[in-house]
C-alpha positions as a printed NumPy array, in Angstrom:
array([[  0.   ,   0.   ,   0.   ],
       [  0.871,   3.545,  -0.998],
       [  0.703,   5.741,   1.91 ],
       [ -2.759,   7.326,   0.494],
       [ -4.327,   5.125,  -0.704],
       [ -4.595,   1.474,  -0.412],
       [ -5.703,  -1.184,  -3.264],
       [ -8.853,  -3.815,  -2.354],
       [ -9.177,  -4.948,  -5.57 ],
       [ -9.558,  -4.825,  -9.082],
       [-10.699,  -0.81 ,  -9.475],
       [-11.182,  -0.361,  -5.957],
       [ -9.345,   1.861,  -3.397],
       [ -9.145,   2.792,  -0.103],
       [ -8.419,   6.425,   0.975],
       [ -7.336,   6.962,   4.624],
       [ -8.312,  10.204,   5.442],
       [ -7.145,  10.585,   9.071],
       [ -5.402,   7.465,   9.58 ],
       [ -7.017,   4.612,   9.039],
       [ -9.842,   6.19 ,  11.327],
       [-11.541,   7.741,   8.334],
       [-11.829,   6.439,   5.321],
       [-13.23 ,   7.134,   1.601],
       [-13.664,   4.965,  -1.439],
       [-12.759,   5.063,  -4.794],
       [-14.041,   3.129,  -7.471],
       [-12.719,   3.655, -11.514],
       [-14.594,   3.001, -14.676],
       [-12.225,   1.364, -17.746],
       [-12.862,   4.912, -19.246],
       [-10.817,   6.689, -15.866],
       [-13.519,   8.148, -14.804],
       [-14.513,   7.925, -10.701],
       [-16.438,   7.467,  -8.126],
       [-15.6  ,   8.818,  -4.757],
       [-17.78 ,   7.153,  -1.673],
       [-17.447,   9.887,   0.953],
       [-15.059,  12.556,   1.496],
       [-13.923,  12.728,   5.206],
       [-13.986,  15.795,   7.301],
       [-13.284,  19.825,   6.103],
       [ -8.886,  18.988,   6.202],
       [ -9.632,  15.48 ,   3.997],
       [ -9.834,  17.11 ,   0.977],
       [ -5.959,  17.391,   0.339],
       [ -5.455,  13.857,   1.23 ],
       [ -7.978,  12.668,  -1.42 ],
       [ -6.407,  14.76 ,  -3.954],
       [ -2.687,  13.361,  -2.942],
       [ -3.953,   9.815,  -2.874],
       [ -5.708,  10.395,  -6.152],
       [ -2.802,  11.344,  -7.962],
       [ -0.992,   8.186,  -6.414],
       [ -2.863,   6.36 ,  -9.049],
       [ -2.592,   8.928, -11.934],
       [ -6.204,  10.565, -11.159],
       [ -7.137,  13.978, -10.951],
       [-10.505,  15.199,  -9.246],
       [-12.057,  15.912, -12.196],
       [-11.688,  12.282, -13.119],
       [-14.606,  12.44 ,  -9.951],
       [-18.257,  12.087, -12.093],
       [-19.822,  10.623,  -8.896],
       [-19.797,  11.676,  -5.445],
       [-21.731,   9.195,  -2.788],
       [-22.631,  10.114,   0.708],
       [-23.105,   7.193,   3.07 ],
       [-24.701,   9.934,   5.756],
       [-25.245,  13.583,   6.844],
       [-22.652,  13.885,   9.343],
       [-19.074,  15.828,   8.853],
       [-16.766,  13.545,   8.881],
       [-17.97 ,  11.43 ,   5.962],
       [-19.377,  14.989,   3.811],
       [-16.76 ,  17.626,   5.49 ],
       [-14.904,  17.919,   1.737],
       [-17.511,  17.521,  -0.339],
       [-18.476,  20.922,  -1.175],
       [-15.176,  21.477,  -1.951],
       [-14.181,  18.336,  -4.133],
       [-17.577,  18.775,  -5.922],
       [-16.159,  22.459,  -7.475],
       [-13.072,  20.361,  -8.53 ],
       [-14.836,  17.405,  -9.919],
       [-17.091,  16.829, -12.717],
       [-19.923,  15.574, -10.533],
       [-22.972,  17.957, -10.375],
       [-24.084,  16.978,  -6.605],
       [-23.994,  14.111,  -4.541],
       [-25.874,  10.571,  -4.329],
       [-27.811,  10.5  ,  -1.126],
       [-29.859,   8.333,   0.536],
       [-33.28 ,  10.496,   0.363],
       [-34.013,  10.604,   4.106],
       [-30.674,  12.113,   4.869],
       [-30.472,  14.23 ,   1.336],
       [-32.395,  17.119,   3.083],
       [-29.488,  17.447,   5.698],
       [-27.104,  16.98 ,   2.697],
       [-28.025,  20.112,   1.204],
       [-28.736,  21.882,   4.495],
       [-25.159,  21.697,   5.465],
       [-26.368,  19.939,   8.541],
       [-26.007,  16.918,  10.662],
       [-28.226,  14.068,  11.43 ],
       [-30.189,  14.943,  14.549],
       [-28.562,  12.237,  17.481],
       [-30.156,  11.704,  20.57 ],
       [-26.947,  11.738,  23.187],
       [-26.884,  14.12 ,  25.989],
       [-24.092,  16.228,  24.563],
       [-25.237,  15.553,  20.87 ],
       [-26.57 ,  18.97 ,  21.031],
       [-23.247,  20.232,  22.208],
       [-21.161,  18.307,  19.238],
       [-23.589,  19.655,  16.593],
       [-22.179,  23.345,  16.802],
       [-18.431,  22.164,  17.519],
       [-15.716,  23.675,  14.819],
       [-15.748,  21.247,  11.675],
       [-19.298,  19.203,  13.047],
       [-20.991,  21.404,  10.668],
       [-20.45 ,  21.294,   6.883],
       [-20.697,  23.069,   3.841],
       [-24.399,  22.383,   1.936],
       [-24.119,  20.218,  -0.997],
       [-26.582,  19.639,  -3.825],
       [-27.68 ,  16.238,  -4.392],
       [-28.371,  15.101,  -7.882],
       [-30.148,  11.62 ,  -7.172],
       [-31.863,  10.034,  -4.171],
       [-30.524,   6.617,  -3.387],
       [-33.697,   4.087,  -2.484],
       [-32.775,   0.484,  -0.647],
       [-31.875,  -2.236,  -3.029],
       [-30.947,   0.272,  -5.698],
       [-27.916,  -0.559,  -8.567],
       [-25.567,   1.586,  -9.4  ],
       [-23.217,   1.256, -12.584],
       [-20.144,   1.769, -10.664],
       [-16.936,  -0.104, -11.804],
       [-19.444,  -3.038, -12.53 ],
       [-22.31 ,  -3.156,  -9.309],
       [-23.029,  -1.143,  -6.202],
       [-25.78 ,  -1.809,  -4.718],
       [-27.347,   0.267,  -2.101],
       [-28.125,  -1.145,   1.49 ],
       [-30.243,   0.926,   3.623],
       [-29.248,   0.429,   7.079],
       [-31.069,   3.909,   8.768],
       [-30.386,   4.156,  12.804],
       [-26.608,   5.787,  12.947],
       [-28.662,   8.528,  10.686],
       [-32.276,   7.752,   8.943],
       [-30.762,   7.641,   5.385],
       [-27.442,   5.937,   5.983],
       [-26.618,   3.45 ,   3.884],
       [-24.172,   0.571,   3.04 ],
       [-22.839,  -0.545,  -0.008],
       [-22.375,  -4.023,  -1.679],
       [-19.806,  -3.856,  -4.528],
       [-20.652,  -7.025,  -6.388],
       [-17.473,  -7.225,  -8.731],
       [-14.98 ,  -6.726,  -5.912],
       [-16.549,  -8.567,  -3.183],
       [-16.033,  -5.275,  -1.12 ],
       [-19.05 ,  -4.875,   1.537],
       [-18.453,  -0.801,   2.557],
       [-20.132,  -0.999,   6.006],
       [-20.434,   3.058,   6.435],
       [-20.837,   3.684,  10.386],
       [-23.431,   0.835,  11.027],
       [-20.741,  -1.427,  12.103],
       [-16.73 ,   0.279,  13.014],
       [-13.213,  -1.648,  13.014],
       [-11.416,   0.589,  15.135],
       [ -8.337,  -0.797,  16.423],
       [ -8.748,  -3.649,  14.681],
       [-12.062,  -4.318,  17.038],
       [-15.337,  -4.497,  15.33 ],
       [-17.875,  -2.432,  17.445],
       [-21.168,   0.042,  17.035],
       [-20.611,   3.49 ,  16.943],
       [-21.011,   5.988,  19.53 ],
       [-24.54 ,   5.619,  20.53 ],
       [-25.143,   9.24 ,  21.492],
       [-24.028,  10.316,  17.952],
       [-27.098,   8.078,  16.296],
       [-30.804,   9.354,  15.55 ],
       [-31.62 ,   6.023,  16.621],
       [-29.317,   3.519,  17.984],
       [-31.352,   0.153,  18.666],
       [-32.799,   0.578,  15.084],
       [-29.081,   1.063,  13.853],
       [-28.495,  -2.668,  15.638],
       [-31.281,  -3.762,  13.845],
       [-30.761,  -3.057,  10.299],
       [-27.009,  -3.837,  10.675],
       [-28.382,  -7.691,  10.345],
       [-28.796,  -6.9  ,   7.221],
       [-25.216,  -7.388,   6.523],
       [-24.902, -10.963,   7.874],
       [-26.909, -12.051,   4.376],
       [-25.081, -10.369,   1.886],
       [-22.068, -11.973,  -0.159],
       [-18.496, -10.492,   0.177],
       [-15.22 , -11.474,   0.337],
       [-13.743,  -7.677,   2.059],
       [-15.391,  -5.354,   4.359],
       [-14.225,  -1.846,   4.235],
       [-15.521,   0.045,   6.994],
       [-15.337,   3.918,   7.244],
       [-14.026,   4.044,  10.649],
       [-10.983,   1.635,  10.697],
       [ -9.005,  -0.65 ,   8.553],
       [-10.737,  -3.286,   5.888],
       [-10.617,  -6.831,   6.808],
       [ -9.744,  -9.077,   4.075],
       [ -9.663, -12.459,   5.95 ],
       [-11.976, -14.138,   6.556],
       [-14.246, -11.388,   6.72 ],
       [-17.683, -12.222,   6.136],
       [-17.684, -15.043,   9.202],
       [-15.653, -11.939,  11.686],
       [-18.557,  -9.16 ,  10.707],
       [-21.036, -12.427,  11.344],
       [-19.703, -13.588,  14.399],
       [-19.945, -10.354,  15.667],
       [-23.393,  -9.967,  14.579],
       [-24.179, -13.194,  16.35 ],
       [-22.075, -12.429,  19.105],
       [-24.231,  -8.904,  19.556],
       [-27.742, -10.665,  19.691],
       [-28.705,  -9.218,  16.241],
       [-28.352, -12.73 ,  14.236],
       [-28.937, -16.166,  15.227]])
């Protein structure tokens, strides 16, 4: 791996943003055109850029910009890739695109959500969104993405399946930090039990890597670790 980006497969990239604590996607067509799957927080954007040029890509190569979820650290750059790009708005899930173009994050239920909201950099700039992702959807993205709806970290997050690779992209329903699969932060969800819920959704999909957003891929054995701790969790028998 190239220290920006890191190769999952044929077409496929991941983009540590902050470490391997954030990270976006990037997917290329046979033509060199992109698609970027989240942009980390307001300081990613120079990363992307860096790890883009790594393999010989420009962000105007970027057509297609995809939002897992309305919350900074996953649409901080977007605004400002977007003007570089040749993308006209952002893919959204449509019951987080409102927020999308807002500038504004999820609502979360935690005591000190309220306090997090108006921190520096929890905000982010409002960006337009050209289509309105639906469960179940395909997109023609190196091959197949399909779209997983998996609402409780925010109602419109989503998941992605990309059926060429055999790269699951969990988003925030389920982290790997430190190596440690886990929930996230409960007080930063909308809903957190429902986020449990739908995660279960990603014990019957088939995949072969799971790239998370928060924390390194796994590319052993990875569908029976993200299973076992489904099972492990209560949320699959």
């Amino acid at each position: 791996a190239m220290g920006g980006v890191v190769a999952l497969g044929k077409n496929v990239w991941r983009i540590p943003t902050a470490g391997d604590y954030i990270n976006s996607f990037v997917f290329a067509e046979d033509d060199g055109s992109l698609t970027l799957v989240d942009t980390g927080m307001f300081f990613a954007h120079k990363r992307i850029v860096s790890a883009l040029s790594q393999i010989g890509r420009h962000p105007y190569d970027i057509q297609r910009i995809i939002l897992t979820h309305a919350h900074s650290d996953h649409v901080g750059s977007a605004a400002k890739i977007l003007s570089q790009s040749s993308a006209r708005g952002a893919h959204v899930h449509a019951d987080d695109a409102a927020l999308v173009q807002a500038g504004k994050p999820a609502p979360a239920t935690g005591k000190l959500s309220r306090l997090f909201q108006h921190l520096p950099g929890m905000t982010y700039r409002p960006v337009p969104v050209v289509s309105e992702l639906v469960d179940g959807q395909e997109l023609s993205v190196a091959g197949t993405l399909r779209v997983l709806h998996t609402p409780g970290h925010t109602p419109g997050h989503v998941s992605l399946l990309h059926l060429d690779s055999g790269l699951l992209i969990t988003g925030d329903s389920i982290f790997n930090m430190n190596h440690k699969l886990s929930w996230p932060v409960a007080g930063v969800c909308t809903d957190f039990p429902l986020n449990r819920v739908t995660a279960a959704v990603l014990a019957d999909v088939d995949y072969t890597i799971a790239g998370f957003t928060h924390g390194p891929h796994i590319s052993d054995r990875a569908r029976e670790q993200v299973r076992g701790f489904l099972r492990h969790e209560g949320v699959v028998r």
